[in-house]
XYZ file of C-alpha atoms in Angstrom:
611
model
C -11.131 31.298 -61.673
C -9.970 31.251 -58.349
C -6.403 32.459 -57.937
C -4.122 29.662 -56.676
C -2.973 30.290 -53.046
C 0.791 31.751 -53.140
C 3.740 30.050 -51.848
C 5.446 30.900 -48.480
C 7.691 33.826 -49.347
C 11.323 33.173 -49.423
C 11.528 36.370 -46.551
C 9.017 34.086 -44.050
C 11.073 31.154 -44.502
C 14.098 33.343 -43.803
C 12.356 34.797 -40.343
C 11.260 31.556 -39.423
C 14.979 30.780 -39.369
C 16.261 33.773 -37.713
C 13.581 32.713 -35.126
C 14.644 29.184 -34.703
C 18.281 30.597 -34.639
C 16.931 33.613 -31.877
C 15.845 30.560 -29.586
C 18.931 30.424 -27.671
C 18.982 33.754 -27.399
C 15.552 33.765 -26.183
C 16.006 31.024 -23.732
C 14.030 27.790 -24.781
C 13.259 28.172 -20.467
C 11.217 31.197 -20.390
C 8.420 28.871 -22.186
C 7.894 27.711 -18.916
C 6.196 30.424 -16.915
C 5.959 28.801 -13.785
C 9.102 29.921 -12.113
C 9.217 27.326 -9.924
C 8.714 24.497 -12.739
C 11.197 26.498 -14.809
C 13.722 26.241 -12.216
C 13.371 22.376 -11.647
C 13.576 22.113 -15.773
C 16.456 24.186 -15.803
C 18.089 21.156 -13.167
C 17.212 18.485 -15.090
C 18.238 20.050 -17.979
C 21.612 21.024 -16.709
C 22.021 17.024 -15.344
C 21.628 15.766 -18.984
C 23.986 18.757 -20.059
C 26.928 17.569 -16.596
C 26.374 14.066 -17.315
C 27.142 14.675 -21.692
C 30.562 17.176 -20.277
C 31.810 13.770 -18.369
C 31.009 11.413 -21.399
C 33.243 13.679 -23.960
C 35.832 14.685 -21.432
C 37.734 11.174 -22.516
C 37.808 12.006 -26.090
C 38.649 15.678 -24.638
C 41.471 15.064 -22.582
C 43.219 12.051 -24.570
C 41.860 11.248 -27.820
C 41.776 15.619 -29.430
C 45.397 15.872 -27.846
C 46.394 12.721 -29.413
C 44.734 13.277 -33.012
C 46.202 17.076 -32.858
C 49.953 15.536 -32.066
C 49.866 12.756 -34.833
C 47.830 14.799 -37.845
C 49.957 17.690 -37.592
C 53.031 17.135 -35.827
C 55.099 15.990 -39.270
C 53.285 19.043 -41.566
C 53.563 22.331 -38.619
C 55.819 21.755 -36.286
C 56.570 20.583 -32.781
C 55.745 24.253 -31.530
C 52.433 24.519 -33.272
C 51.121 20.930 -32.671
C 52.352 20.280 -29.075
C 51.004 23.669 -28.079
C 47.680 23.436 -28.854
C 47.516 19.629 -27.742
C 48.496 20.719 -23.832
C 45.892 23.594 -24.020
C 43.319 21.093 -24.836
C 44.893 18.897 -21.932
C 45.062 22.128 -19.540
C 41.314 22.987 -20.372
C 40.149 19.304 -19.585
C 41.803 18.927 -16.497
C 40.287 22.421 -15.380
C 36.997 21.228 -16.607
C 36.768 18.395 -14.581
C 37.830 20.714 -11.776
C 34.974 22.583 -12.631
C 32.274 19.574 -12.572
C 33.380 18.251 -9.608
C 32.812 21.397 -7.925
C 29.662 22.257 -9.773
C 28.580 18.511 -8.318
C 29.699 19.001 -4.696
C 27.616 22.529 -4.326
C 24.883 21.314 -6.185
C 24.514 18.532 -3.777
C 24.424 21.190 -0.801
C 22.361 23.971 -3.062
C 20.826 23.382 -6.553
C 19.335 26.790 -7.117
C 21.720 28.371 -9.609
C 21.495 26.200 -12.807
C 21.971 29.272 -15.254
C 25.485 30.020 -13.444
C 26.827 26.478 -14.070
C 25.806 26.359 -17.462
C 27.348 29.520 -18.295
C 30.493 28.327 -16.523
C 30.294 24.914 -19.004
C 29.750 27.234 -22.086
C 32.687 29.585 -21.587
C 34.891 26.631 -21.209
C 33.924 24.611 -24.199
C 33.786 27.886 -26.024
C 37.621 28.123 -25.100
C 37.789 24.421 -26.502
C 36.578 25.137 -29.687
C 38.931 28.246 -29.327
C 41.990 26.304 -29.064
C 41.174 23.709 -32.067
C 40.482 26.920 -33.968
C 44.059 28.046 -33.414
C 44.822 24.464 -34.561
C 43.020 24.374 -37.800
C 44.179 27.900 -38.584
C 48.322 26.436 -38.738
C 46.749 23.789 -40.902
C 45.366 25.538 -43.293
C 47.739 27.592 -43.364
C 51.106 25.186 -44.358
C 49.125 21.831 -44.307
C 48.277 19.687 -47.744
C 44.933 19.546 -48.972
C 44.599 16.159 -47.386
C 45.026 17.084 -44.305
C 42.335 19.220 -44.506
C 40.001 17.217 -45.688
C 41.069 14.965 -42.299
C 41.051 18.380 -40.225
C 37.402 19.283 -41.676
C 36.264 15.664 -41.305
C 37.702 15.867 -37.372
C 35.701 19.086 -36.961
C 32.740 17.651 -38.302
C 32.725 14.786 -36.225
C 33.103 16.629 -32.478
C 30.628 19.125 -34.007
C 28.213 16.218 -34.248
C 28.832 14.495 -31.290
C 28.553 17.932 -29.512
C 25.003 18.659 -30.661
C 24.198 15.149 -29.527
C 25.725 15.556 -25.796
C 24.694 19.012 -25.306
C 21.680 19.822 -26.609
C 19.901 19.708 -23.592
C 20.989 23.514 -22.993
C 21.498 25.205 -25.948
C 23.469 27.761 -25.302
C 26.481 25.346 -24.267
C 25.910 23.512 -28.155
C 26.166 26.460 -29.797
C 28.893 27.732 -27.783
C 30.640 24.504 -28.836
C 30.192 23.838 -32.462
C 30.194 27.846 -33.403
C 34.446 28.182 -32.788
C 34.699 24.649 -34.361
C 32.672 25.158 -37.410
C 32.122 29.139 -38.339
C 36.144 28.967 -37.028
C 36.641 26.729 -39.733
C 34.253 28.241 -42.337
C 35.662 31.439 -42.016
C 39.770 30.372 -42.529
C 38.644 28.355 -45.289
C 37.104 30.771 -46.868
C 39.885 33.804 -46.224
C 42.697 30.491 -47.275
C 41.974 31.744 -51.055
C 41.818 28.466 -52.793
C 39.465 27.400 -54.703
C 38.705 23.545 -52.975
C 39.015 25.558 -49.727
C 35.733 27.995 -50.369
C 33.809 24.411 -50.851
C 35.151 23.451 -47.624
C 33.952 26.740 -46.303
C 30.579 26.314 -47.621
C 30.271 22.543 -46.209
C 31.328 24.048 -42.817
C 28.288 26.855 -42.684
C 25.721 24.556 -43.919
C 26.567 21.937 -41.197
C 26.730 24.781 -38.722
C 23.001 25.596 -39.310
C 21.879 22.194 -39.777
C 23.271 21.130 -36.770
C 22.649 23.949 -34.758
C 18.551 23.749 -36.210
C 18.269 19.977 -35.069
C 20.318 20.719 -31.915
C 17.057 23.144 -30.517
C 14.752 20.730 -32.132
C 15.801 18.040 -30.111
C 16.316 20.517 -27.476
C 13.014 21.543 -27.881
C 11.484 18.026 -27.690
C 14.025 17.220 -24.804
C 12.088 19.902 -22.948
C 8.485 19.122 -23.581
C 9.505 15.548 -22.507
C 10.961 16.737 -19.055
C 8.254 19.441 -18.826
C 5.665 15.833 -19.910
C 7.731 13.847 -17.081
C 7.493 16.380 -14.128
C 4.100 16.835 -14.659
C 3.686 13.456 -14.033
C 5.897 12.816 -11.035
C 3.884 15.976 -9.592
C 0.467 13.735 -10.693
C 2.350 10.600 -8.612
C 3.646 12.439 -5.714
C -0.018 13.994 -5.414
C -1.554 10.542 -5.811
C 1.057 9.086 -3.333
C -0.374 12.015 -1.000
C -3.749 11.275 -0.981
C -3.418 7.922 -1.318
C -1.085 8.591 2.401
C -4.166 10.652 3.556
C -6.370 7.884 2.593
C -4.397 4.976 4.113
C -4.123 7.168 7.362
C -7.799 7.934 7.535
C -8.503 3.816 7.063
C -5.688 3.297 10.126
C -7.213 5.917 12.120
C -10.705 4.400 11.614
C -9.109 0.766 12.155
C -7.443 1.907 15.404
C -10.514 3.687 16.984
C -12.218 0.493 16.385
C -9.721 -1.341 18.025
C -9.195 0.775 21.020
C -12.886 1.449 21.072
C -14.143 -1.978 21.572
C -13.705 -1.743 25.281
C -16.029 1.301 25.394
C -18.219 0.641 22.753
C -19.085 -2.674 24.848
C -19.678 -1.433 28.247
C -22.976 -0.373 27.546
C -24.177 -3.055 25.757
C -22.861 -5.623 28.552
C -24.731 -3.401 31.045
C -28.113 -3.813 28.912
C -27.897 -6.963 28.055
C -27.209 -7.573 31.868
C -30.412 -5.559 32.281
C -32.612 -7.451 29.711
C -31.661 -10.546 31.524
C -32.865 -9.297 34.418
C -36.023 -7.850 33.376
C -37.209 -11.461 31.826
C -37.398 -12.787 35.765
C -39.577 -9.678 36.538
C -41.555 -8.284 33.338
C -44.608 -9.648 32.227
C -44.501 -8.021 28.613
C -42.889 -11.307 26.445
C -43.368 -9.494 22.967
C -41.963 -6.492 24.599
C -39.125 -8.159 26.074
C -38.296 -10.603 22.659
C -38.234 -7.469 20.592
C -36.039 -6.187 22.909
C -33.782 -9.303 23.317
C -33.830 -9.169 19.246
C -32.671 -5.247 19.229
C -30.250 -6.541 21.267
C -28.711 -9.314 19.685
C -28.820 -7.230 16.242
C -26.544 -4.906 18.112
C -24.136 -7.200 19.816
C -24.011 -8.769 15.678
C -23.555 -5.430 14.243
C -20.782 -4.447 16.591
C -18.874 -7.718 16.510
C -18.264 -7.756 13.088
C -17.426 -3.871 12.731
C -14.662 -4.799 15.592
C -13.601 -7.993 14.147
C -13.676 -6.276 10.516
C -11.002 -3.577 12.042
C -8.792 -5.796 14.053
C -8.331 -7.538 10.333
C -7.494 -3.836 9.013
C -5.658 -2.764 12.119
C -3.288 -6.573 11.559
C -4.456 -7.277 15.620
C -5.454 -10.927 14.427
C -2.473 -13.369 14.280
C -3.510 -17.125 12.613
C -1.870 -20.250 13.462
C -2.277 -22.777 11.031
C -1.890 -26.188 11.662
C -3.250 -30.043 9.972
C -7.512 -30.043 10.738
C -9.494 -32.616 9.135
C -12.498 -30.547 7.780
C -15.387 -32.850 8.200
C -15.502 -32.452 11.621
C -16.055 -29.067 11.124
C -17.974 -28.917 8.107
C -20.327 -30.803 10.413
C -20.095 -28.112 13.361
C -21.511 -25.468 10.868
C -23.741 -27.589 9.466
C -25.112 -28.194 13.244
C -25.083 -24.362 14.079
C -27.221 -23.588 11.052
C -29.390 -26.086 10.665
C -32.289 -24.435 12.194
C -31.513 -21.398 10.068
C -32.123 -23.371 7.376
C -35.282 -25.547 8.392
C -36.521 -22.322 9.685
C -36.553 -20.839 5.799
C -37.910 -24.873 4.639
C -34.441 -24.967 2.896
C -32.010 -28.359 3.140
C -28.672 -28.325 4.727
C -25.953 -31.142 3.348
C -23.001 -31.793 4.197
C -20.779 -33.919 1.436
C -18.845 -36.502 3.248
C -15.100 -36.242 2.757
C -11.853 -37.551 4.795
C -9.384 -34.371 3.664
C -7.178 -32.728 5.918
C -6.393 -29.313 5.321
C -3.902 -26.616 6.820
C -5.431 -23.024 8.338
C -5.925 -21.471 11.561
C -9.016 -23.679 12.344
C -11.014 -20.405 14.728
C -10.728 -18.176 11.580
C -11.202 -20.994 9.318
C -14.510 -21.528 11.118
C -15.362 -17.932 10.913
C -15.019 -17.383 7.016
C -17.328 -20.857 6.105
C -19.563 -19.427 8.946
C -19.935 -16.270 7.211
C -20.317 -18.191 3.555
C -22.804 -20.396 4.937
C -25.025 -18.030 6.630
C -24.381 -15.717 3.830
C -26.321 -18.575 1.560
C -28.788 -19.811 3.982
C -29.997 -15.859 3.892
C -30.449 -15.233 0.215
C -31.836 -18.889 -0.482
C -35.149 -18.732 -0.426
C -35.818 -22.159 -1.785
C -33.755 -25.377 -2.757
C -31.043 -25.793 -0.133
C -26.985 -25.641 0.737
C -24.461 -27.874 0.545
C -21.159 -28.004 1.935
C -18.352 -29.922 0.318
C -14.587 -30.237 0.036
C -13.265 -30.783 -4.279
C -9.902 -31.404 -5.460
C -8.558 -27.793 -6.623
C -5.252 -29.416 -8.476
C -2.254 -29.626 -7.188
C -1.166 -29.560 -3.484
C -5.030 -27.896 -2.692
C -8.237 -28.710 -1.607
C -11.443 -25.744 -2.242
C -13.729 -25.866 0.414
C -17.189 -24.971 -1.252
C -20.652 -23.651 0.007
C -23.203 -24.252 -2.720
C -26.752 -22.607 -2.485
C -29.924 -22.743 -5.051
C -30.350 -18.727 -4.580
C -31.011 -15.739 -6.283
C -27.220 -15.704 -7.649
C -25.262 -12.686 -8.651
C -24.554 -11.406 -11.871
C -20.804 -10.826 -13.490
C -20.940 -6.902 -12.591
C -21.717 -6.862 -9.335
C -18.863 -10.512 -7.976
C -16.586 -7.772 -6.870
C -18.857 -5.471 -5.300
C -20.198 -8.127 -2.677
C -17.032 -8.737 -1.073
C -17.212 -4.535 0.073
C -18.494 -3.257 3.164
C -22.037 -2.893 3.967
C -22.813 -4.386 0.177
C -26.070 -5.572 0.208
C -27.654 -6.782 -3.207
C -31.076 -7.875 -2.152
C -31.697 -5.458 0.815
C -32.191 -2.021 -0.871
C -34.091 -1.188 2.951
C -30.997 -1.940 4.857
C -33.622 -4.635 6.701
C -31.107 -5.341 10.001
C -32.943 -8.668 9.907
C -30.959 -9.772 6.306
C -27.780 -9.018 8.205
C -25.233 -5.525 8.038
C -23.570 -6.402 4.895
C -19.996 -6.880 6.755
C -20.232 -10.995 6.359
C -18.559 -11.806 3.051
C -15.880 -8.322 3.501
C -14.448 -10.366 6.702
C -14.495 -13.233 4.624
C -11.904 -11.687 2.312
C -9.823 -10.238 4.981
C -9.665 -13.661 6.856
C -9.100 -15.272 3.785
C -6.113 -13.055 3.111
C -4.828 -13.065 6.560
C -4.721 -17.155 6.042
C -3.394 -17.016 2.600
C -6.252 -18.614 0.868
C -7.320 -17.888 -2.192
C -11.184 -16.939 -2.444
C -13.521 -17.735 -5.607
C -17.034 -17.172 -6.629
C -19.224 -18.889 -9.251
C -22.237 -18.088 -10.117
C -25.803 -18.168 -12.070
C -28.479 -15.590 -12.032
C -31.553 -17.391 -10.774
C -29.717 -20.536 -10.092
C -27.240 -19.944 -7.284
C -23.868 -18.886 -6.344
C -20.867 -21.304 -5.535
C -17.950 -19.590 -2.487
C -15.267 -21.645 -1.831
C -11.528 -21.407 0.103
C -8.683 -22.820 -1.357
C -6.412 -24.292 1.144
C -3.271 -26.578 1.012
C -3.374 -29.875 1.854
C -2.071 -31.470 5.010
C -1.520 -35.087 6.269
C -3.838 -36.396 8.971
C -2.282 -36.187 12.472
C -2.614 -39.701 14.161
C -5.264 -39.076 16.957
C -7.420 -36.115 16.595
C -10.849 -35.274 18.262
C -13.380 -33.234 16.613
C -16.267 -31.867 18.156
C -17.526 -29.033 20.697
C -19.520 -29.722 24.138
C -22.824 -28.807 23.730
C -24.535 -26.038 25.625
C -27.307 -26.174 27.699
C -29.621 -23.909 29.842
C -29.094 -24.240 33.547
C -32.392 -23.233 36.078
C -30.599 -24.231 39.691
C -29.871 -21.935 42.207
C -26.230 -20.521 42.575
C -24.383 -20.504 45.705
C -21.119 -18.957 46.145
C -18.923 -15.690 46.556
C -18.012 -13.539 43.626
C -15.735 -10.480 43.533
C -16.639 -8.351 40.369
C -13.963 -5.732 39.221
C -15.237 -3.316 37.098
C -14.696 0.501 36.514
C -17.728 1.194 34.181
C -20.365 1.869 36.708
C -23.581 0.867 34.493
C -21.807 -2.866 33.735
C -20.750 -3.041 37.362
C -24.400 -2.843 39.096
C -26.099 -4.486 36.241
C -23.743 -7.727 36.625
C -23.797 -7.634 40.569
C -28.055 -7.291 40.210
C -28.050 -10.254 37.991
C -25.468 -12.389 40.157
C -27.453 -11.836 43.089
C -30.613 -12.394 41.439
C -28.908 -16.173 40.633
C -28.631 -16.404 44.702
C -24.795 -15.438 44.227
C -23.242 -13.280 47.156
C -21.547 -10.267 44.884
C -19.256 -7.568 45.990
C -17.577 -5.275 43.826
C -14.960 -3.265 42.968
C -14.284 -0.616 40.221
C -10.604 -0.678 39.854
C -7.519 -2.840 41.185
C -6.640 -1.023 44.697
C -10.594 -1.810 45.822
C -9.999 -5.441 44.270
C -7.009 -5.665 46.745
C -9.122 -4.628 49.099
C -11.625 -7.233 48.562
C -9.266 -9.822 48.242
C -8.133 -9.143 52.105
C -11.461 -10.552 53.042
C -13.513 -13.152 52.832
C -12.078 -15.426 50.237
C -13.901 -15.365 46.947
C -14.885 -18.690 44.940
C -15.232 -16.754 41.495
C -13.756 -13.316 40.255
C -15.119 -11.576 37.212
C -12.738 -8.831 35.822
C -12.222 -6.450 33.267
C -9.017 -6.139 31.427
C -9.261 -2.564 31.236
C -8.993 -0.886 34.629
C -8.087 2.710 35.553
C -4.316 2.777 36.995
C -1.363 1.083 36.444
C -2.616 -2.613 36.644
C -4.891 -4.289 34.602
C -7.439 -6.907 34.973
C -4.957 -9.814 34.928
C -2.943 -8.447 37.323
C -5.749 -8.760 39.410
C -6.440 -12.264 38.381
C -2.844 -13.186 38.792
C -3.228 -11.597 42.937
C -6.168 -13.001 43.255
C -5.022 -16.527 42.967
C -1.862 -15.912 44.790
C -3.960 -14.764 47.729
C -6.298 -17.532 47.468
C -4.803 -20.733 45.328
C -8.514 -22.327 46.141
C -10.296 -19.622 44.009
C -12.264 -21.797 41.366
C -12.727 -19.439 38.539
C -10.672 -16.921 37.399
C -12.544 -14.659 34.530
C -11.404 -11.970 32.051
C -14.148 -10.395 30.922
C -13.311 -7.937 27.365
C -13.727 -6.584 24.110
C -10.489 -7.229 23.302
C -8.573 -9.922 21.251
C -9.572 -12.670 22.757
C -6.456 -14.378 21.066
C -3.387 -12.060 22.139
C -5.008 -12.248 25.740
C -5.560 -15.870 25.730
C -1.732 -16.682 24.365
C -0.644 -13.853 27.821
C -2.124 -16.402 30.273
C -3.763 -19.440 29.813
C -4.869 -19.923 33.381
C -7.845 -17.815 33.137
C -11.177 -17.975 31.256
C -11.794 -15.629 28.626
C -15.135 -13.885 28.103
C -15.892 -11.277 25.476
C -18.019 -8.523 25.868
C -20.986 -8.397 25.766
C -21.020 -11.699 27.673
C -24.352 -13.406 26.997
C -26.573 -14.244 30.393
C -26.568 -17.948 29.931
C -23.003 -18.855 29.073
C -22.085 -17.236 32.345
C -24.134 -19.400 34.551
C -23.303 -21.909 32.383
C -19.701 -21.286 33.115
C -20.348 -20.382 36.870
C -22.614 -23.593 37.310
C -19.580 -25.728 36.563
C -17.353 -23.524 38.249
C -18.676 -23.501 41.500
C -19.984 -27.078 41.950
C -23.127 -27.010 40.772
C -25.378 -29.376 38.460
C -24.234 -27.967 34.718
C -25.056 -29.362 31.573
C -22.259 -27.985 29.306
C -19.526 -26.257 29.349
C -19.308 -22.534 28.518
């Protein structure tokens, strides 16, 4: 038979004790190895410990002196009451001195925690000190009731020491040690009989208290150790998420300030390419080309527009539209998108008035609706306006596509997210379309929602608030046409990017336009003095001190006849145009045709259109 396994011996229990007991001794700190963590535990540690010394220093300073004076003033004597009462008074006072000191150079210097807790435990040492004396004339000449009172007392700061001060040990034991082994021991040495029980109770509640004192002490600490780990954990996460936010700024501002650059060249060959079609017999050649092209210009505008959303460079100015107006504009603009893939484009009638920014209202359906036209390969779109409850209306693109399933709704509205175009095929767009969506959305304050079916379709809509119709409104844009007559005039062309400059002034004169240039604003000034100009094209962006509407703004003071003033950038079109409304506004890359369109109408010229 297997001998039973043998119970702890008493002399274990007894070391596990002394080790419990050796803890303050030890210093429940040193766990920490880190000397660096130790020393920001030892400071919270010692805050707990500052902020228990102000809690008792009431009961210190008014209540002990008080108690002392009325238990034992009739039994021992003015002498022996009233004494100790002032010490207690004359140690609070000086305590308080103490912490208020302790506060202001911890403020300036917190690197000494050990030396202001053994400042705190010397004092309440001399506390317990004092209401030793105290008990010691009790005992001595008092009744047996009044002990009992005087041991009840004791017991009661004892307690509400361990409580307050537990979160440094040292200071609890250096507090309930003269108030209960002080007690334990007169008691004991008093000689009668009642008085040895007393002296018993006094040592047992010395070591329980002191034993659940470090226990909570102990589980004080692995909770601090437990919180700074984590405010390290935040403060790290609050780093990177810093680094991360800077890096997305940084990339957001290069955009920004990049456009200008990133467009010269492609004005310059689209310039080119529109030059080449008068002189190159290679069509395929020269479509391929013009498609390169235009995938480019695509590509680039939405990376731009995408960061002046980040960057908060696009400001929106709401204000009552009625939307079937331009629910009909889209469906206009994509119709041959859509009879191009044999799909059907509807519009659903409706007579609501909504209120958004109506340019960046237009450019979130846009992106919805080509966004369905492309991954509908059969069935059709519809556009529509439904009630959404309340104060809204939800302005809805419906398509019969290939839908998207639960796990992937979020991923779609992320750059470059492309479900159905595992090649990255330029031709099925760059994956930016529905990501400005959200970010235009957000700038407007409309809610976005998607519903949808695997293998039956997807539902995008806008939810905007409702507005009341404005009396007369006109909806509608002037069509665009192509215009093949000669062009007759004098144009000044300001522009410091050399490439841009010669490919516009080769295509100007190749429309039978007299061109001179100019690559910054001291030759425009120069150009100015001459000849009067009827047009002048300008960058924003010049090098020196003046920019392209300063040279606008001379030009037409020079020559109040001039018939078209142009910007021509890659900036925000909308900051410009609210700087000056007296010019036009082109943005790079300018396409061929709008400007003769523009200059056609300009300059006097048969135009169909207006740019």
């Amino acid at each position: 038979m297997a001998r039973a396994e043998a119970a702890p011996a008493p002399s274990s229990r007894a070391a596990a004790v002394r080790q419990r007991l050796m803890l303050t001794a030890e210093d429940t700190f040193a766990q920490v190895h880190d000397a660096a963590q130790r020393l920001r535990l030892e400071r919270r540690m010692l805050d707990l410990l500052q902020g228990g010394m102000r809690e008792v220093l009431v009961t210190s300073a008014l209540v002990g002196p008080a108690l002392v004076l009325w238990l034992t003033l009739p039994h021992i004597g003015v002498a022996r009451a009233l004494g100790p009462a002032l010490a207690l008074v004359l140690i609070s006072l000086e305590r308080v001195r103490f912490l208020r000191r302790m506060a202001r150079e911890r403020a300036r210097r917190d690197d000494a925690p050990r030396r202001w807790a053994r400042g705190l435990a010397w004092r309440v040492w001399l506390s317990g000190g004092v209401i030793a004396l105290w008990c010691h004339f009790v005992i001595a000449i008092g009744t047996q009731e009044l002990v009992s009172y005087l041991l009840a007392l004791v017991t009661i700061l004892a307690a509400g020491a361990t409580a307050q001060f537990c979160s440094w040990p040292p200071v609890m034991w250096a507090t309930i040690s003269p108030l209960l082994l002080g007690m334990a021991v007169q008691l004991a040495l008093s000689g009668a009989a009642d008085h040895r029980v007393g002296a018993v109770f006094a040592l047992f509640l010395w070591l329980v208290l002191g034993l659940a004192g470090l226990r909570f002490a102990q589980t004080l600490h692995n909770d601090m150790r437990t919180r700074l780990r984590n405010e390290d954990l935040l403060r790290e996460l609050d780093r990177r998420r810093a680094q991360a936010e800077a890096a997305h700024m940084a990339k957001t501002r290069f955009f920004a300030a990049a456009s200008h650059d990133l467009r010269q060249p492609l004005q310059a060959l689209g310039l080119y390419l529109s030059v080449l079609e008068g002189r190159c017999d290679d069509v395929d050649t020269l479509a391929r080309m013009d498609q390169c092209m235009g995938a480019l210009d695509r590509l680039l505008a939405e990376l731009l527009e995408l960061s002046q959303l980040d960057a908060g460079q696009l400001e929106c100015a709401p204000r009552p539209i009625a939307l079937q107006p331009l629910l009909d504009r889209l469906a206009s603009m994509y119709q041959a998108a859509a009879r191009l893939k044999g799909l059907q484009l509807r519009v659903h009638p409706t007579a609501a008035w909504a209120l958004s920014d109506p340019a960046l209202l237009e450019r979130a359906l846009a992106n919805l609706l080509a966004n369905a036209i492309r991954y509908t390969s059969a069935g059709g779109v519809l556009l529509g306006v439904r009630a959404a409850g309340g104060a809204d209306w939800r302005v809805c693109v419906f398509d019969t596509g290939i839908g998207i399933a639960q796990a992937e709704r979020e991923a779609v509205f992320e750059e470059f997210v492309q479900l159905d175009n595992p090649e990255r095929d330029p031709e099925q767009g760059s994956g930016l379309g529905l990501a400005t969506v959200q970010r235009v959305a957000a700038l407007l304050g409309h809610r976005t929602t998607l519903h949808s079916h695997v293998g039956r379709g997807s539902c995008f809509a806008l939810q905007l608030p409702r507005a009341q119709p404005l009396a007369d409104s006109q909806a509608g844009a002037p069509a665009r046409a192509a215009i093949t007559a000669p062009l007759h005039g004098r144009v000044l062309v300001v522009e410091d990017n050399a490439a841009a400059r010669d490919a516009l002034a080769l295509l100007l004169r190749g429309w039978g336009l007299d061109v001179v240039t100019a690559r910054d604003a001291a030759q425009a000034e120069e150009a100015l003095a001459g000849p009067a100009p009827d047009a002048v094209l300008c960058d924003w962006r010049l090098p020196g001190p003046r920019d392209g509407l300063a040279v606008l703004r001379e030009a037409l003071r020079r020559h109040p006849a001039l018939k078209l003033g142009a910007l021509v950038t890659g900036e925000n079109i909308e900051t410009l145009r609210a700087q000056d409304a007296a010019f036009v506004l082109l943005r790079k890359p300018v396409r061929p045709l709008r400007l003769r369109a523009l200059l056609a109408s300009r300059l006097g010229h048969a135009a169909v259109g207006t740019p």
